[in-house]
């Protein structure tokens, strides 16, 4: 964008990255002796209304089309709020940095009161899918007239096609809960406008967004590399975990029933005294020990801030709720796919904020997560993507993991725990896969 004169839209994942990306583009353009105009359009909480950002993005396309070298910087949220991109016709490219969220979904309570209240202001139109309806406005209702807890629902309907799993409002008298959603359609929004539509993200095809976009059979993705493949220097990587079979779950982390177990987990993390220790946990989880280092939110992508740090820990889970499982079942997406594309993706991004980003570093890296599946999943990522073999270590901190497993595949041979022999066999098989992946990558 900076070195090739043209007209581009650059979409960053959050407002905090705007200043950094803008400075990088201007510095590179100046170094090459080029004059680059950058227009930043982000939410500024002005008084232009809820859709001011979307409208300003929409209008900028026509206003700036006369520039020979221009970059419009917007955020993921701004991109999905722009209703009409036709003003950008014949622009060279829209480049989306990191994986955007394309789904707005909300759970609602049922009951007679909601049935009667909603039927007066919103209509339901049937779709091709039985039991799924499009929600429409049938009353000139302003946002200020909508109760606070229904404003997100109202905004969603105002933004475009909103669907729900209700055929008639009267159905609410018989259900405890229902859900509505709106999905941003990349093809309808951008196809035929830009010369290229580019998503820049590690393992994009493993993300929830990829699976949602792929529901449209007319959307096709083509993989590409942004640079020549780099070889990562060999280095020792250790991934420690505390649960052999019991999967991480945010409900477990927050439950009073498991407070004693979680206290052991926090004490385990507190054994790490390195101040250059990056760690994270689910929001709303009570941490009962002093953990050294820096706590950040679980979703981290793109930052090089901790590239010289060699230790990271995550007590994190992102499993779909029962309502989410119902929702994705309607779309034909299995819950296991969402777990892999949500939890595994977040952990991959988080652990890769460390010195693992540096292909020349040979410093030992030590990572911590809750369960063996998380450890194995990231170990496979390291082997396939970077040719690095990770050692998995179970730290037995005497957790009470004796509950009966609910959902998912039953344990092998009906056991609740693997025997030492089974663990050795599984480790041998995993290391063999890692060697094969490393050989293939080489």
XYZ file of C-alpha atoms in Angstrom:
442
model
C 0.000 0.000 0.000
C 2.763 2.429 0.874
C 5.146 1.414 -1.899
C 2.676 0.829 -4.742
C 0.624 3.939 -5.643
C -3.065 3.131 -5.728
C -6.307 3.435 -3.788
C -6.732 1.125 -0.818
C -8.911 0.517 2.207
C -6.928 -0.869 5.147
C -8.997 -2.516 7.886
C -7.337 -2.933 11.309
C -8.688 -5.029 14.153
C -8.882 -2.314 16.809
C -8.537 1.433 17.228
C -5.363 0.997 19.280
C -3.572 -0.196 16.116
C -4.610 2.767 13.927
C -1.835 5.141 15.017
C 0.835 2.427 14.649
C -0.263 1.315 11.186
C -0.638 4.899 9.983
C 2.891 5.776 11.123
C 4.321 2.645 9.460
C 2.654 3.456 6.125
C 3.762 7.090 6.124
C 7.331 6.211 7.121
C 7.648 3.680 4.318
C 6.114 5.979 1.704
C 8.456 8.813 2.707
C 11.443 6.490 2.546
C 10.465 5.610 -1.030
C 9.908 9.247 -1.980
C 6.153 8.830 -2.467
C 3.320 11.118 -1.415
C 0.645 9.126 0.390
C -2.637 10.504 1.691
C -4.128 8.633 4.642
C -7.708 9.131 5.789
C -8.601 7.625 9.168
C -12.298 6.948 9.772
C -13.011 5.469 13.176
C -15.625 5.832 15.891
C -15.183 9.144 17.662
C -18.386 9.208 19.740
C -19.587 12.359 18.035
C -23.227 13.427 17.846
C -23.885 12.286 14.291
C -25.830 9.226 15.376
C -25.238 5.511 15.669
C -24.375 5.119 11.994
C -22.020 8.084 11.616
C -18.946 5.862 11.145
C -20.627 3.692 8.494
C -21.893 6.740 6.611
C -18.519 8.492 6.715
C -16.782 5.384 5.367
C -19.399 5.147 2.634
C -18.982 8.792 1.589
C -15.161 8.718 1.651
C -15.018 6.390 -1.348
C -16.436 8.953 -3.742
C -14.728 11.902 -2.021
C -11.234 10.404 -2.307
C -11.482 8.600 -5.641
C -9.520 11.387 -7.363
C -6.396 10.634 -5.294
C -3.745 8.586 -7.053
C -2.228 7.236 -3.821
C -4.564 7.021 -0.852
C -5.244 4.654 2.059
C -8.472 4.804 4.050
C -7.966 3.206 7.480
C -11.045 1.799 9.237
C -11.654 -0.826 11.911
C -13.305 -4.234 11.636
C -16.419 -2.820 13.296
C -16.500 0.113 10.888
C -16.195 -2.184 7.884
C -19.261 -4.200 8.865
C -21.238 -1.012 9.594
C -20.738 0.494 6.151
C -23.911 -0.324 4.227
C -22.825 0.705 0.737
C -19.324 0.327 -0.699
C -20.166 1.325 -4.276
C -18.316 4.621 -3.861
C -15.105 2.577 -3.883
C -15.740 1.132 -7.317
C -12.454 0.403 -9.107
C -10.333 0.961 -5.996
C -7.360 -1.370 -6.028
C -7.932 -3.395 -2.872
C -9.457 -3.691 0.564
C -6.950 -5.328 2.912
C -8.261 -6.724 6.208
C -5.627 -7.207 8.904
C -6.372 -10.084 11.311
C -9.642 -12.022 11.455
C -12.781 -9.853 11.666
C -15.942 -10.881 13.471
C -18.780 -11.167 10.971
C -21.506 -12.371 13.327
C -23.703 -10.445 15.751
C -25.784 -12.882 17.800
C -27.855 -12.358 20.930
C -29.887 -14.604 23.244
C -33.324 -13.411 24.356
C -35.869 -14.543 26.932
C -39.214 -15.929 25.837
C -42.583 -15.403 27.524
C -45.940 -13.777 26.833
C -44.797 -10.258 27.739
C -42.013 -10.234 25.129
C -44.329 -11.839 22.566
C -46.862 -9.046 22.869
C -44.316 -6.224 23.121
C -42.250 -7.287 20.106
C -45.231 -8.039 17.869
C -46.268 -4.394 18.010
C -43.040 -3.046 16.552
C -41.320 -5.840 14.601
C -42.517 -8.190 11.910
C -41.423 -11.728 11.041
C -41.051 -12.893 7.449
C -40.431 -16.574 6.641
C -37.211 -17.670 4.961
C -36.312 -20.755 2.923
C -35.275 -22.490 6.158
C -38.196 -23.797 8.258
C -38.341 -22.150 11.670
C -36.055 -19.258 10.669
C -37.517 -15.789 10.069
C -36.297 -12.371 8.991
C -37.054 -9.613 11.510
C -38.340 -6.331 10.053
C -39.396 -2.937 11.421
C -43.155 -2.313 11.160
C -43.265 0.833 13.286
C -41.372 4.117 13.062
C -39.624 3.486 16.359
C -36.630 5.636 17.358
C -33.727 4.230 19.321
C -34.506 6.482 22.300
C -37.939 4.872 22.586
C -36.482 1.366 22.824
C -35.773 -0.053 26.324
C -32.048 -0.253 27.053
C -31.901 -4.063 27.048
C -33.456 -4.215 23.542
C -31.381 -1.510 21.861
C -28.736 -3.881 20.487
C -31.555 -5.925 18.953
C -33.103 -2.793 17.439
C -29.763 -1.579 16.051
C -29.162 -4.980 14.482
C -32.457 -4.830 12.622
C -31.734 -1.273 11.461
C -28.354 -2.362 10.059
C -29.734 -4.922 7.663
C -31.049 -8.436 7.471
C -31.572 -9.871 10.953
C -32.710 -13.462 11.436
C -34.173 -15.329 14.390
C -35.261 -18.879 15.223
C -38.927 -17.929 15.745
C -41.708 -18.422 13.162
C -44.293 -16.274 14.958
C -44.115 -14.032 18.028
C -46.777 -16.180 19.637
C -44.176 -18.969 19.727
C -42.443 -17.086 22.538
C -45.167 -18.116 24.976
C -43.873 -21.699 24.744
C -40.072 -21.151 24.833
C -37.708 -20.078 27.600
C -35.196 -18.537 25.188
C -34.584 -17.758 21.514
C -31.886 -15.948 19.565
C -31.456 -13.395 16.817
C -28.451 -12.760 14.632
C -27.078 -10.733 11.762
C -24.163 -11.940 9.634
C -22.090 -9.558 7.552
C -21.984 -10.855 3.985
C -18.566 -10.233 2.457
C -19.740 -11.075 -1.054
C -22.771 -8.805 -1.032
C -20.796 -5.965 0.544
C -17.511 -6.025 -1.365
C -17.646 -8.283 -4.426
C -17.350 -6.368 -7.694
C -16.206 -3.198 -5.924
C -12.496 -3.709 -5.240
C -9.860 -5.195 -7.482
C -8.827 -7.473 -4.599
C -10.330 -8.499 -1.268
C -7.484 -9.626 0.988
C -7.517 -11.108 4.492
C -4.149 -11.111 6.276
C -4.252 -13.533 9.205
C -2.332 -16.529 10.412
C -4.425 -19.701 10.012
C -7.408 -17.742 8.674
C -8.887 -20.966 7.279
C -9.106 -22.311 10.835
C -11.107 -19.351 12.147
C -14.791 -19.140 12.979
C -15.103 -16.297 10.465
C -13.780 -18.498 7.677
C -16.368 -21.188 8.413
C -19.176 -18.623 8.551
C -18.130 -16.954 5.295
C -17.813 -20.346 3.630
C -21.518 -21.001 4.202
C -22.019 -18.841 1.099
C -21.144 -21.242 -1.707
C -20.272 -18.330 -3.981
C -17.445 -17.231 -1.695
C -14.091 -18.788 -2.628
C -10.769 -18.240 -0.876
C -7.314 -18.500 -2.375
C -4.364 -19.008 -0.047
C -1.223 -16.885 -0.549
C 1.991 -16.001 1.264
C 2.911 -12.435 2.180
C 6.628 -13.265 2.174
C 9.033 -16.052 1.388
C 8.851 -18.936 3.861
C 11.243 -18.523 6.785
C 12.993 -21.322 8.644
C 12.684 -21.199 12.432
C 15.851 -21.961 14.352
C 15.606 -25.083 16.547
C 14.808 -24.272 20.169
C 13.444 -26.089 23.234
C 9.728 -25.502 23.835
C 7.939 -26.890 26.885
C 4.156 -26.850 27.256
C 2.945 -27.582 30.778
C -0.641 -28.468 31.670
C -2.564 -29.709 34.731
C -5.536 -31.699 33.415
C -5.060 -34.908 31.481
C -8.652 -35.348 30.277
C -10.956 -32.776 31.849
C -11.306 -29.994 29.271
C -10.980 -26.334 30.139
C -14.340 -24.612 30.631
C -15.057 -21.045 31.667
C -17.986 -22.289 33.776
C -15.558 -24.459 35.740
C -13.132 -21.580 36.184
C -15.898 -19.384 37.634
C -17.841 -21.965 39.653
C -17.785 -21.904 43.451
C -17.937 -25.720 43.318
C -14.454 -25.756 41.809
C -12.955 -22.849 43.783
C -10.558 -25.153 45.654
C -9.286 -26.644 42.397
C -8.890 -23.213 40.820
C -6.936 -21.984 43.839
C -4.448 -24.788 43.077
C -4.297 -23.654 39.446
C -3.496 -20.066 40.432
C -0.864 -21.261 42.894
C 0.611 -23.289 40.023
C 0.838 -20.178 37.853
C 2.325 -18.261 40.781
C 5.311 -20.626 40.734
C 6.465 -18.630 37.715
C 8.409 -15.641 39.097
C 9.804 -14.228 35.854
C 8.610 -10.594 35.480
C 8.649 -11.104 31.707
C 5.799 -13.577 31.913
C 2.730 -12.946 29.758
C -0.493 -14.437 31.096
C -4.232 -14.361 30.570
C -7.484 -15.781 31.896
C -11.174 -15.597 31.069
C -12.945 -12.395 32.073
C -14.883 -12.693 35.296
C -12.605 -15.368 36.763
C -11.407 -14.766 40.320
C -7.626 -15.048 40.561
C -6.580 -15.966 44.102
C -2.789 -15.696 43.818
C -0.230 -13.067 42.873
C 0.935 -13.938 39.359
C 4.224 -12.469 38.170
C 4.425 -10.713 34.830
C 1.783 -8.930 32.785
C -1.862 -9.933 32.471
C -3.542 -9.169 29.136
C -6.910 -10.018 27.629
C -7.106 -13.447 25.950
C -7.589 -12.169 22.417
C -4.221 -10.928 21.228
C -3.212 -10.630 17.590
C -0.580 -8.754 15.629
C 1.384 -7.228 18.509
C 5.195 -7.508 18.683
C 5.327 -5.911 22.140
C 6.307 -9.142 23.928
C 8.507 -10.603 21.218
C 11.474 -10.819 23.613
C 9.497 -12.687 26.306
C 9.934 -16.440 26.608
C 7.147 -17.431 29.035
C 3.366 -17.313 28.733
C 0.391 -18.884 30.505
C -3.311 -19.137 29.654
C -6.129 -20.348 31.877
C -8.651 -19.940 29.115
C -11.629 -21.628 27.504
C -14.007 -20.584 24.726
C -16.520 -23.403 24.358
C -19.894 -22.667 22.727
C -22.829 -22.411 25.121
C -25.883 -24.683 24.681
C -27.681 -21.873 22.844
C -24.660 -21.356 20.608
C -24.569 -25.067 19.846
C -28.219 -24.877 18.801
C -27.478 -21.846 16.665
C -24.504 -23.371 14.850
C -26.447 -26.605 14.345
C -29.012 -24.541 12.410
C -26.202 -23.311 10.164
C -24.835 -26.835 9.753
C -21.608 -26.178 11.685
C -20.593 -28.717 14.338
C -19.722 -27.486 17.824
C -16.252 -29.111 17.616
C -15.446 -26.880 14.643
C -16.326 -23.787 16.676
C -14.242 -24.930 19.651
C -11.246 -25.467 17.367
C -11.703 -22.201 15.512
C -12.409 -20.144 18.632
C -10.449 -21.516 21.594
C -7.531 -23.004 19.655
C -7.246 -19.915 17.451
C -7.159 -17.568 20.453
C -4.528 -19.681 22.221
C -2.412 -19.886 19.076
C -2.501 -16.114 18.691
C -1.769 -15.566 22.378
C 1.223 -17.910 22.648
C 2.649 -16.545 19.391
C 2.969 -13.080 20.983
C 6.125 -14.398 22.695
C 9.609 -14.861 21.257
C 8.171 -17.711 19.199
C 7.488 -14.924 16.691
C 11.238 -14.517 16.206
C 12.567 -17.134 13.759
C 16.170 -16.448 14.805
C 15.675 -16.901 18.562
C 16.971 -20.096 20.179
C 15.973 -19.227 23.766
C 13.964 -21.871 25.651
C 10.240 -21.153 25.763
C 7.902 -22.350 28.513
C 4.119 -22.194 28.110
C 1.258 -23.183 30.402
C -2.347 -24.072 29.612
C -5.099 -25.965 31.412
C -5.583 -29.265 29.598
C -3.754 -31.765 27.455
C -5.890 -31.135 24.367
C -4.927 -27.472 24.404
C -1.272 -28.427 24.797
C -1.396 -30.967 21.979
C -3.223 -28.575 19.668
C -0.626 -25.854 20.052
C 2.217 -28.383 19.817
C 0.795 -29.509 16.472
C 0.645 -25.864 15.352
C 4.321 -25.395 16.194
C 5.310 -28.581 14.368
C 3.290 -27.924 11.222
C 3.877 -24.188 10.927
C 7.342 -23.699 12.370
C 9.059 -27.082 12.503
C 9.419 -26.883 16.284
C 9.038 -29.939 18.538
C 7.390 -29.182 21.867
C 7.710 -31.294 24.991
C 4.407 -31.798 26.832
C 4.605 -32.011 30.618
C 1.750 -32.878 32.977
C 2.100 -31.064 36.311
C 0.037 -33.065 38.779
C -1.326 -30.491 41.240
C -3.921 -32.890 42.717
C -6.973 -31.445 41.014
C -10.336 -33.080 41.724
C -11.265 -34.158 38.192
C -13.486 -37.090 39.060
C -16.771 -35.766 37.658
C -18.481 -37.679 34.878
C -17.669 -36.220 31.501
C -20.642 -34.512 29.822
C -20.908 -34.411 26.038
C -18.154 -34.981 23.534
C -16.565 -38.311 22.725
C -16.432 -40.930 25.489
C -12.973 -41.657 26.934
C -11.007 -44.414 25.302
C -12.101 -47.888 26.537
C -14.551 -46.196 28.892
C -11.775 -44.932 31.195
C -11.902 -41.463 32.739
C -8.111 -41.154 32.640
C -5.388 -42.418 30.350
C -3.004 -44.962 31.756
C 0.720 -44.117 31.717
C 1.181 -46.593 28.859
C -1.560 -44.892 26.826
C 0.034 -41.508 27.447
C 3.424 -42.815 26.271
C 1.837 -44.282 23.143
C -0.008 -41.023 22.436
C 3.190 -39.016 22.965
C 5.108 -41.274 20.584
C 2.402 -40.891 17.936
C 2.341 -37.123 18.381
C 6.124 -36.822 18.073
C 6.031 -38.960 14.947
C 3.446 -36.595 13.425
C 5.623 -33.639 14.389
C 8.683 -35.180 12.708
C 6.679 -35.888 9.566
C 5.276 -32.337 9.534
C 8.754 -30.906 10.074
C 10.147 -33.019 7.237
C 7.283 -31.916 4.967
C 7.811 -28.247 5.875
C 11.529 -28.540 5.159
